[in-house]
Amino acid sequence: DGGITQSPKYLFRKEGQNVTLSCEQNLNHDAMYWYRQDPGQGLRLIYYSQIVNDFQKGDIAEGYSVSREKKESFPLTVTSAQKNPTAFYLCASAPGRTEAFFGQGTRLTVV
Amino acid sequence: AQSVTQLDSQVPVFEEAPVELRCNYSSSVSVYLFWYVQYPNQGLQLLLKYLSGSTLVESINGFEAEFNKSQTSFHLRKPSVHISDTAEYFCAVSDEAGGYNKLIFGAGTRLAVHP
């Protein structure tokens, strides 16, 4: 059935390592988003993409990178430059301005 | 750029009591507004949305929200809450600039329903 799939659900990273979070959607949506969630801070936008091969920085893009080679996929890489990467990461897609659909999230912990 | 303020970080309430979760947004000519709900360790689910038309919008589980343009508010209400309504609630506004659209979220309100 249709939806957004994030994997893995839990991820552990050693300091200094890069790690990639997967986000796949089969809703045929043009727009995709990555948000970071920390307690008491709501959702903060990392990157977003309106079409294939195009993406824009959000409010907290430093230390992150993305690609949009296919409409269905929008992976997020957390690089070693991100000093405080432990957080809950949420991917979303949207057909337009009407609403966004969210995946179940990936909890990243630095060990 | 748009911004969203949720005025209460936590709202405790007893079961079957009414509740109001407050949300204010910065002014815009055209605004789409949303309420999302999040249960622990899960993604966000759309609760209700205002796009145009009637200023009072309702969800299937008894929540309602009223768009008030003059007060730039979109408060969420329920006349009688259940234990199962315990969750975090996020207000969001759709911001369109330069041909790009993004959702801007408030900091969230944690609703705790007690027996």
PDB file of N, CA, C and O in Angstrom, chain B residues 4-66:
ATOM      1  N   VAL B   4       5.233  30.069  13.590  1.00  0.00           N
ATOM      2  CA  VAL B   4       4.105  29.513  14.334  1.00  0.00           C
ATOM      3  C   VAL B   4       4.456  29.490  15.815  1.00  0.00           C
ATOM      4  O   VAL B   4       5.555  29.043  16.180  1.00  0.00           O
ATOM      5  N   THR B   5       3.534  29.926  16.643  1.00  0.00           N
ATOM      6  CA  THR B   5       3.742  29.920  18.088  1.00  0.00           C
ATOM      7  C   THR B   5       2.653  29.093  18.747  1.00  0.00           C
ATOM      8  O   THR B   5       1.462  29.379  18.594  1.00  0.00           O
ATOM      9  N   GLN B   6       3.059  28.065  19.449  1.00  0.00           N
ATOM     10  CA  GLN B   6       2.133  27.299  20.270  1.00  0.00           C
ATOM     11  C   GLN B   6       2.348  27.753  21.704  1.00  0.00           C
ATOM     12  O   GLN B   6       3.445  27.633  22.241  1.00  0.00           O
ATOM     13  N   LEU B   7       1.308  28.289  22.284  1.00  0.00           N
ATOM     14  CA  LEU B   7       1.445  29.053  23.516  1.00  0.00           C
ATOM     15  C   LEU B   7       1.643  28.201  24.756  1.00  0.00           C
ATOM     16  O   LEU B   7       2.069  28.716  25.786  1.00  0.00           O
ATOM     17  N   ASP B   8       1.325  26.929  24.686  1.00  0.00           N
ATOM     18  CA  ASP B   8       1.453  26.048  25.850  1.00  0.00           C
ATOM     19  C   ASP B   8       2.323  24.851  25.493  1.00  0.00           C
ATOM     20  O   ASP B   8       2.028  24.157  24.530  1.00  0.00           O
ATOM     21  N   SER B   9       3.374  24.605  26.247  1.00  0.00           N
ATOM     22  CA  SER B   9       4.211  23.446  25.955  1.00  0.00           C
ATOM     23  C   SER B   9       3.581  22.158  26.503  1.00  0.00           C
ATOM     24  O   SER B   9       3.774  21.085  25.932  1.00  0.00           O
ATOM     25  N   GLN B  10       2.835  22.284  27.606  1.00  0.00           N
ATOM     26  CA  GLN B  10       2.163  21.122  28.190  1.00  0.00           C
ATOM     27  C   GLN B  10       0.772  21.528  28.658  1.00  0.00           C
ATOM     28  O   GLN B  10       0.601  22.617  29.202  1.00  0.00           O
ATOM     29  N   VAL B  11      -0.186  20.626  28.431  1.00  0.00           N
ATOM     30  CA  VAL B  11      -1.546  20.865  28.903  1.00  0.00           C
ATOM     31  C   VAL B  11      -2.038  19.595  29.598  1.00  0.00           C
ATOM     32  O   VAL B  11      -2.299  18.591  28.929  1.00  0.00           O
ATOM     33  N   PRO B  12      -2.141  19.624  30.932  1.00  0.00           N
ATOM     34  CA  PRO B  12      -2.738  18.485  31.649  1.00  0.00           C
ATOM     35  C   PRO B  12      -4.237  18.690  31.778  1.00  0.00           C
ATOM     36  O   PRO B  12      -4.702  19.818  32.000  1.00  0.00           O
ATOM     37  N   VAL B  13      -4.998  17.614  31.639  1.00  0.00           N
ATOM     38  CA  VAL B  13      -6.451  17.721  31.707  1.00  0.00           C
ATOM     39  C   VAL B  13      -7.020  16.380  32.163  1.00  0.00           C
ATOM     40  O   VAL B  13      -6.414  15.325  31.917  1.00  0.00           O
ATOM     41  N   PHE B  14      -8.165  16.421  32.837  1.00  0.00           N
ATOM     42  CA  PHE B  14      -8.813  15.186  33.252  1.00  0.00           C
ATOM     43  C   PHE B  14      -9.691  14.638  32.124  1.00  0.00           C
ATOM     44  O   PHE B  14     -10.221  15.400  31.292  1.00  0.00           O
ATOM     45  N   GLU B  15      -9.831  13.323  32.134  1.00  0.00           N
ATOM     46  CA  GLU B  15     -10.667  12.661  31.129  1.00  0.00           C
ATOM     47  C   GLU B  15     -12.077  13.231  31.156  1.00  0.00           C
ATOM     48  O   GLU B  15     -12.610  13.542  32.212  1.00  0.00           O
ATOM     49  N   GLU B  16     -12.663  13.406  29.968  1.00  0.00           N
ATOM     50  CA  GLU B  16     -14.000  13.930  29.723  1.00  0.00           C
ATOM     51  C   GLU B  16     -14.096  15.441  29.907  1.00  0.00           C
ATOM     52  O   GLU B  16     -15.171  16.019  29.701  1.00  0.00           O
ATOM     53  N   ALA B  17     -13.024  16.098  30.242  1.00  0.00           N
ATOM     54  CA  ALA B  17     -13.021  17.570  30.321  1.00  0.00           C
ATOM     55  C   ALA B  17     -12.757  18.150  28.937  1.00  0.00           C
ATOM     56  O   ALA B  17     -12.194  17.477  28.063  1.00  0.00           O
ATOM     57  N   PRO B  18     -13.137  19.417  28.713  1.00  0.00           N
ATOM     58  CA  PRO B  18     -12.803  20.076  27.440  1.00  0.00           C
ATOM     59  C   PRO B  18     -11.349  20.540  27.433  1.00  0.00           C
ATOM     60  O   PRO B  18     -10.751  20.741  28.494  1.00  0.00           O
ATOM     61  N   VAL B  19     -10.818  20.727  26.239  1.00  0.00           N
ATOM     62  CA  VAL B  19      -9.442  21.190  26.123  1.00  0.00           C
ATOM     63  C   VAL B  19      -9.300  22.130  24.929  1.00  0.00           C
ATOM     64  O   VAL B  19     -10.037  22.008  23.934  1.00  0.00           O
ATOM     65  N   GLU B  20      -8.386  23.084  25.065  1.00  0.00           N
ATOM     66  CA  GLU B  20      -8.047  23.970  23.954  1.00  0.00           C
ATOM     67  C   GLU B  20      -6.527  24.068  23.874  1.00  0.00           C
ATOM     68  O   GLU B  20      -5.858  24.367  24.860  1.00  0.00           O
ATOM     69  N   LEU B  21      -5.982  23.809  22.703  1.00  0.00           N
ATOM     70  CA  LEU B  21      -4.558  23.969  22.442  1.00  0.00           C
ATOM     71  C   LEU B  21      -4.407  25.174  21.524  1.00  0.00           C
ATOM     72  O   LEU B  21      -4.988  25.208  20.440  1.00  0.00           O
ATOM     73  N   ARG B  22      -3.595  26.119  21.956  1.00  0.00           N
ATOM     74  CA  ARG B  22      -3.549  27.393  21.251  1.00  0.00           C
ATOM     75  C   ARG B  22      -2.424  27.465  20.230  1.00  0.00           C
ATOM     76  O   ARG B  22      -1.318  26.961  20.471  1.00  0.00           O
ATOM     77  N   CYS B  23      -2.716  28.138  19.108  1.00  0.00           N
ATOM     78  CA  CYS B  23      -1.748  28.292  18.031  1.00  0.00           C
ATOM     79  C   CYS B  23      -1.940  29.651  17.378  1.00  0.00           C
ATOM     80  O   CYS B  23      -3.059  30.011  17.004  1.00  0.00           O
ATOM     81  N   ASN B  24      -0.853  30.394  17.248  1.00  0.00           N
ATOM     82  CA  ASN B  24      -0.865  31.651  16.513  1.00  0.00           C
ATOM     83  C   ASN B  24       0.189  31.599  15.415  1.00  0.00           C
ATOM     84  O   ASN B  24       1.244  30.987  15.586  1.00  0.00           O
ATOM     85  N   TYR B  25      -0.081  32.244  14.298  1.00  0.00           N
ATOM     86  CA  TYR B  25       0.851  32.255  13.187  1.00  0.00           C
ATOM     87  C   TYR B  25       1.114  33.695  12.777  1.00  0.00           C
ATOM     88  O   TYR B  25       0.339  34.598  13.098  1.00  0.00           O
ATOM     89  N   SER B  26       2.206  33.916  12.059  1.00  0.00           N
ATOM     90  CA  SER B  26       2.492  35.262  11.572  1.00  0.00           C
ATOM     91  C   SER B  26       1.626  35.521  10.347  1.00  0.00           C
ATOM     92  O   SER B  26       1.216  34.618   9.651  1.00  0.00           O
ATOM     93  N   SER B  27       1.332  36.746  10.110  1.00  0.00           N
ATOM     94  CA  SER B  27       0.355  37.135   9.100  1.00  0.00           C
ATOM     95  C   SER B  27       0.839  36.841   7.683  1.00  0.00           C
ATOM     96  O   SER B  27       2.028  36.874   7.409  1.00  0.00           O
ATOM     97  N   SER B  28      -0.099  36.498   6.824  1.00  0.00           N
ATOM     98  CA  SER B  28       0.215  36.274   5.415  1.00  0.00           C
ATOM     99  C   SER B  28      -1.033  36.510   4.582  1.00  0.00           C
ATOM    100  O   SER B  28      -2.136  36.382   5.075  1.00  0.00           O
ATOM    101  N   VAL B  29      -0.857  36.818   3.337  1.00  0.00           N
ATOM    102  CA  VAL B  29      -2.004  37.048   2.461  1.00  0.00           C
ATOM    103  C   VAL B  29      -2.794  35.755   2.278  1.00  0.00           C
ATOM    104  O   VAL B  29      -4.000  35.720   2.392  1.00  0.00           O
ATOM    105  N   SER B  30      -2.072  34.696   1.994  1.00  0.00           N
ATOM    106  CA  SER B  30      -2.718  33.413   1.767  1.00  0.00           C
ATOM    107  C   SER B  30      -2.081  32.397   2.697  1.00  0.00           C
ATOM    108  O   SER B  30      -0.872  32.234   2.678  1.00  0.00           O
ATOM    109  N   VAL B  31      -2.895  31.732   3.500  1.00  0.00           N
ATOM    110  CA  VAL B  31      -2.313  30.830   4.490  1.00  0.00           C
ATOM    111  C   VAL B  31      -3.074  29.521   4.542  1.00  0.00           C
ATOM    112  O   VAL B  31      -4.303  29.498   4.483  1.00  0.00           O
ATOM    113  N   TYR B  32      -2.338  28.434   4.572  1.00  0.00           N
ATOM    114  CA  TYR B  32      -2.904  27.118   4.818  1.00  0.00           C
ATOM    115  C   TYR B  32      -2.416  26.671   6.199  1.00  0.00           C
ATOM    116  O   TYR B  32      -1.231  26.807   6.505  1.00  0.00           O
ATOM    117  N   LEU B  33      -3.310  26.122   7.007  1.00  0.00           N
ATOM    118  CA  LEU B  33      -2.982  25.783   8.390  1.00  0.00           C
ATOM    119  C   LEU B  33      -3.318  24.329   8.679  1.00  0.00           C
ATOM    120  O   LEU B  33      -4.287  23.786   8.121  1.00  0.00           O
ATOM    121  N   PHE B  34      -2.535  23.726   9.569  1.00  0.00           N
ATOM    122  CA  PHE B  34      -2.665  22.301   9.841  1.00  0.00           C
ATOM    123  C   PHE B  34      -2.470  22.036  11.338  1.00  0.00           C
ATOM    124  O   PHE B  34      -1.742  22.758  12.017  1.00  0.00           O
ATOM    125  N   TRP B  35      -3.101  20.982  11.803  1.00  0.00           N
ATOM    126  CA  TRP B  35      -2.787  20.384  13.095  1.00  0.00           C
ATOM    127  C   TRP B  35      -2.404  18.923  12.846  1.00  0.00           C
ATOM    128  O   TRP B  35      -3.136  18.185  12.166  1.00  0.00           O
ATOM    129  N   TYR B  36      -1.246  18.544  13.411  1.00  0.00           N
ATOM    130  CA  TYR B  36      -0.778  17.173  13.346  1.00  0.00           C
ATOM    131  C   TYR B  36      -0.702  16.610  14.764  1.00  0.00           C
ATOM    132  O   TYR B  36      -0.477  17.357  15.733  1.00  0.00           O
ATOM    133  N   VAL B  37      -0.831  15.280  14.884  1.00  0.00           N
ATOM    134  CA  VAL B  37      -0.697  14.599  16.174  1.00  0.00           C
ATOM    135  C   VAL B  37       0.430  13.581  16.059  1.00  0.00           C
ATOM    136  O   VAL B  37       0.627  12.948  15.006  1.00  0.00           O
ATOM    137  N   GLN B  38       1.197  13.461  17.154  1.00  0.00           N
ATOM    138  CA  GLN B  38       2.304  12.503  17.185  1.00  0.00           C
ATOM    139  C   GLN B  38       2.214  11.664  18.454  1.00  0.00           C
ATOM    140  O   GLN B  38       2.215  12.217  19.562  1.00  0.00           O
ATOM    141  N   TYR B  39       2.187  10.347  18.290  1.00  0.00           N
ATOM    142  CA  TYR B  39       2.264   9.419  19.410  1.00  0.00           C
ATOM    143  C   TYR B  39       3.725   9.026  19.595  1.00  0.00           C
ATOM    144  O   TYR B  39       4.527   9.132  18.661  1.00  0.00           O
ATOM    145  N   PRO B  40       4.116   8.557  20.785  1.00  0.00           N
ATOM    146  CA  PRO B  40       5.539   8.319  21.078  1.00  0.00           C
ATOM    147  C   PRO B  40       6.238   7.467  20.042  1.00  0.00           C
ATOM    148  O   PRO B  40       5.727   6.433  19.618  1.00  0.00           O
ATOM    149  N   ASN B  41       7.409   7.941  19.624  1.00  0.00           N
ATOM    150  CA  ASN B  41       8.285   7.235  18.680  1.00  0.00           C
ATOM    151  C   ASN B  41       7.623   6.937  17.341  1.00  0.00           C
ATOM    152  O   ASN B  41       7.929   5.920  16.703  1.00  0.00           O
ATOM    153  N   GLN B  42       6.713   7.797  16.943  1.00  0.00           N
ATOM    154  CA  GLN B  42       6.071   7.636  15.648  1.00  0.00           C
ATOM    155  C   GLN B  42       6.170   8.914  14.836  1.00  0.00           C
ATOM    156  O   GLN B  42       6.587   9.953  15.341  1.00  0.00           O
ATOM    157  N   GLY B  43       5.782   8.819  13.575  1.00  0.00           N
ATOM    158  CA  GLY B  43       5.709  10.001  12.739  1.00  0.00           C
ATOM    159  C   GLY B  43       4.482  10.830  13.066  1.00  0.00           C
ATOM    160  O   GLY B  43       3.750  10.538  14.008  1.00  0.00           O
ATOM    161  N   LEU B  44       4.271  11.871  12.280  1.00  0.00           N
ATOM    162  CA  LEU B  44       3.135  12.761  12.491  1.00  0.00           C
ATOM    163  C   LEU B  44       1.963  12.327  11.624  1.00  0.00           C
ATOM    164  O   LEU B  44       2.147  11.900  10.478  1.00  0.00           O
ATOM    165  N   GLN B  45       0.769  12.469  12.187  1.00  0.00           N
ATOM    166  CA  GLN B  45      -0.460  12.173  11.434  1.00  0.00           C
ATOM    167  C   GLN B  45      -1.279  13.446  11.335  1.00  0.00           C
ATOM    168  O   GLN B  45      -1.430  14.163  12.326  1.00  0.00           O
ATOM    169  N   LEU B  46      -1.829  13.704  10.171  1.00  0.00           N
ATOM    170  CA  LEU B  46      -2.657  14.883   9.997  1.00  0.00           C
ATOM    171  C   LEU B  46      -3.953  14.732  10.781  1.00  0.00           C
ATOM    172  O   LEU B  46      -4.654  13.726  10.664  1.00  0.00           O
ATOM    173  N   LEU B  47      -4.265  15.744  11.567  1.00  0.00           N
ATOM    174  CA  LEU B  47      -5.504  15.747  12.345  1.00  0.00           C
ATOM    175  C   LEU B  47      -6.596  16.516  11.610  1.00  0.00           C
ATOM    176  O   LEU B  47      -7.711  16.040  11.445  1.00  0.00           O
ATOM    177  N   LEU B  48      -6.268  17.729  11.181  1.00  0.00           N
ATOM    178  CA  LEU B  48      -7.193  18.512  10.377  1.00  0.00           C
ATOM    179  C   LEU B  48      -6.430  19.644   9.682  1.00  0.00           C
ATOM    180  O   LEU B  48      -5.280  19.909  10.026  1.00  0.00           O
ATOM    181  N   LYS B  49      -7.111  20.268   8.713  1.00  0.00           N
ATOM    182  CA  LYS B  49      -6.447  21.312   7.935  1.00  0.00           C
ATOM    183  C   LYS B  49      -7.449  22.384   7.519  1.00  0.00           C
ATOM    184  O   LYS B  49      -8.642  22.097   7.332  1.00  0.00           O
ATOM    185  N   TYR B  50      -6.950  23.609   7.399  1.00  0.00           N
ATOM    186  CA  TYR B  50      -7.727  24.699   6.841  1.00  0.00           C
ATOM    187  C   TYR B  50      -7.046  25.155   5.557  1.00  0.00           C
ATOM    188  O   TYR B  50      -5.882  25.576   5.572  1.00  0.00           O
ATOM    189  N   LEU B  51      -7.780  25.077   4.451  1.00  0.00           N
ATOM    190  CA  LEU B  51      -7.248  25.554   3.169  1.00  0.00           C
ATOM    191  C   LEU B  51      -8.020  26.771   2.685  1.00  0.00           C
ATOM    192  O   LEU B  51      -7.440  27.750   2.203  1.00  0.00           O
ATOM    193  N   SER B  52      -9.331  26.705   2.798  1.00  0.00           N
ATOM    194  CA  SER B  52     -10.198  27.815   2.400  1.00  0.00           C
ATOM    195  C   SER B  52     -11.618  27.461   2.833  1.00  0.00           C
ATOM    196  O   SER B  52     -11.873  26.382   3.359  1.00  0.00           O
ATOM    197  N   GLY B  53     -12.555  28.391   2.635  1.00  0.00           N
ATOM    198  CA  GLY B  53     -13.953  28.099   2.920  1.00  0.00           C
ATOM    199  C   GLY B  53     -14.292  28.309   4.378  1.00  0.00           C
ATOM    200  O   GLY B  53     -13.821  29.256   5.013  1.00  0.00           O
ATOM    201  N   SER B  54     -15.079  27.406   4.936  1.00  0.00           N
ATOM    202  CA  SER B  54     -15.548  27.531   6.317  1.00  0.00           C
ATOM    203  C   SER B  54     -14.373  27.642   7.278  1.00  0.00           C
ATOM    204  O   SER B  54     -13.407  26.878   7.190  1.00  0.00           O
ATOM    205  N   THR B  55     -14.483  28.578   8.200  1.00  0.00           N
ATOM    206  CA  THR B  55     -13.376  28.805   9.138  1.00  0.00           C
ATOM    207  C   THR B  55     -13.318  27.758  10.239  1.00  0.00           C
ATOM    208  O   THR B  55     -12.340  27.676  10.963  1.00  0.00           O
ATOM    209  N   LEU B  56     -14.362  26.958  10.380  1.00  0.00           N
ATOM    210  CA  LEU B  56     -14.379  25.893  11.380  1.00  0.00           C
ATOM    211  C   LEU B  56     -14.163  24.561  10.671  1.00  0.00           C
ATOM    212  O   LEU B  56     -14.937  24.167   9.799  1.00  0.00           O
ATOM    213  N   VAL B  57     -13.110  23.868  11.057  1.00  0.00           N
ATOM    214  CA  VAL B  57     -12.810  22.580  10.447  1.00  0.00           C
ATOM    215  C   VAL B  57     -12.834  21.510  11.534  1.00  0.00           C
ATOM    216  O   VAL B  57     -12.500  21.771  12.684  1.00  0.00           O
ATOM    217  N   GLU B  58     -13.249  20.318  11.143  1.00  0.00           N
ATOM    218  CA  GLU B  58     -13.424  19.244  12.114  1.00  0.00           C
ATOM    219  C   GLU B  58     -12.666  18.001  11.690  1.00  0.00           C
ATOM    220  O   GLU B  58     -12.460  17.760  10.495  1.00  0.00           O
ATOM    221  N   SER B  59     -12.266  17.200  12.691  1.00  0.00           N
ATOM    222  CA  SER B  59     -11.647  15.919  12.399  1.00  0.00           C
ATOM    223  C   SER B  59     -12.645  14.804  12.707  1.00  0.00           C
ATOM    224  O   SER B  59     -13.689  15.036  13.311  1.00  0.00           O
ATOM    225  N   ILE B  60     -12.305  13.577  12.328  1.00  0.00           N
ATOM    226  CA  ILE B  60     -13.224  12.469  12.514  1.00  0.00           C
ATOM    227  C   ILE B  60     -13.280  12.015  13.968  1.00  0.00           C
ATOM    228  O   ILE B  60     -14.189  11.303  14.356  1.00  0.00           O
ATOM    229  N   ASN B  61     -12.336  12.406  14.800  1.00  0.00           N
ATOM    230  CA  ASN B  61     -12.321  11.939  16.190  1.00  0.00           C
ATOM    231  C   ASN B  61     -12.685  13.034  17.176  1.00  0.00           C
ATOM    232  O   ASN B  61     -12.244  13.011  18.317  1.00  0.00           O
ATOM    233  N   GLY B  62     -13.474  14.011  16.740  1.00  0.00           N
ATOM    234  CA  GLY B  62     -14.064  14.969  17.666  1.00  0.00           C
ATOM    235  C   GLY B  62     -13.293  16.262  17.878  1.00  0.00           C
ATOM    236  O   GLY B  62     -13.766  17.153  18.581  1.00  0.00           O
ATOM    237  N   PHE B  63     -12.111  16.411  17.309  1.00  0.00           N
ATOM    238  CA  PHE B  63     -11.386  17.665  17.408  1.00  0.00           C
ATOM    239  C   PHE B  63     -11.933  18.666  16.385  1.00  0.00           C
ATOM    240  O   PHE B  63     -12.435  18.285  15.328  1.00  0.00           O
ATOM    241  N   GLU B  64     -11.802  19.941  16.703  1.00  0.00           N
ATOM    242  CA  GLU B  64     -12.146  20.986  15.753  1.00  0.00           C
ATOM    243  C   GLU B  64     -11.173  22.153  15.941  1.00  0.00           C
ATOM    244  O   GLU B  64     -10.575  22.312  17.001  1.00  0.00           O
ATOM    245  N   ALA B  65     -11.011  22.938  14.883  1.00  0.00           N
ATOM    246  CA  ALA B  65     -10.157  24.114  14.958  1.00  0.00           C
ATOM    247  C   ALA B  65     -10.825  25.235  14.183  1.00  0.00           C
ATOM    248  O   ALA B  65     -11.515  24.995  13.187  1.00  0.00           O
ATOM    249  N   GLU B  66     -10.627  26.444  14.650  1.00  0.00           N
ATOM    250  CA  GLU B  66     -11.241  27.600  14.011  1.00  0.00           C
ATOM    251  C   GLU B  66     -10.177  28.564  13.522  1.00  0.00           C
ATOM    252  O   GLU B  66      -9.310  29.001  14.293  1.00  0.00           O
TER     253      GLU B  66
END
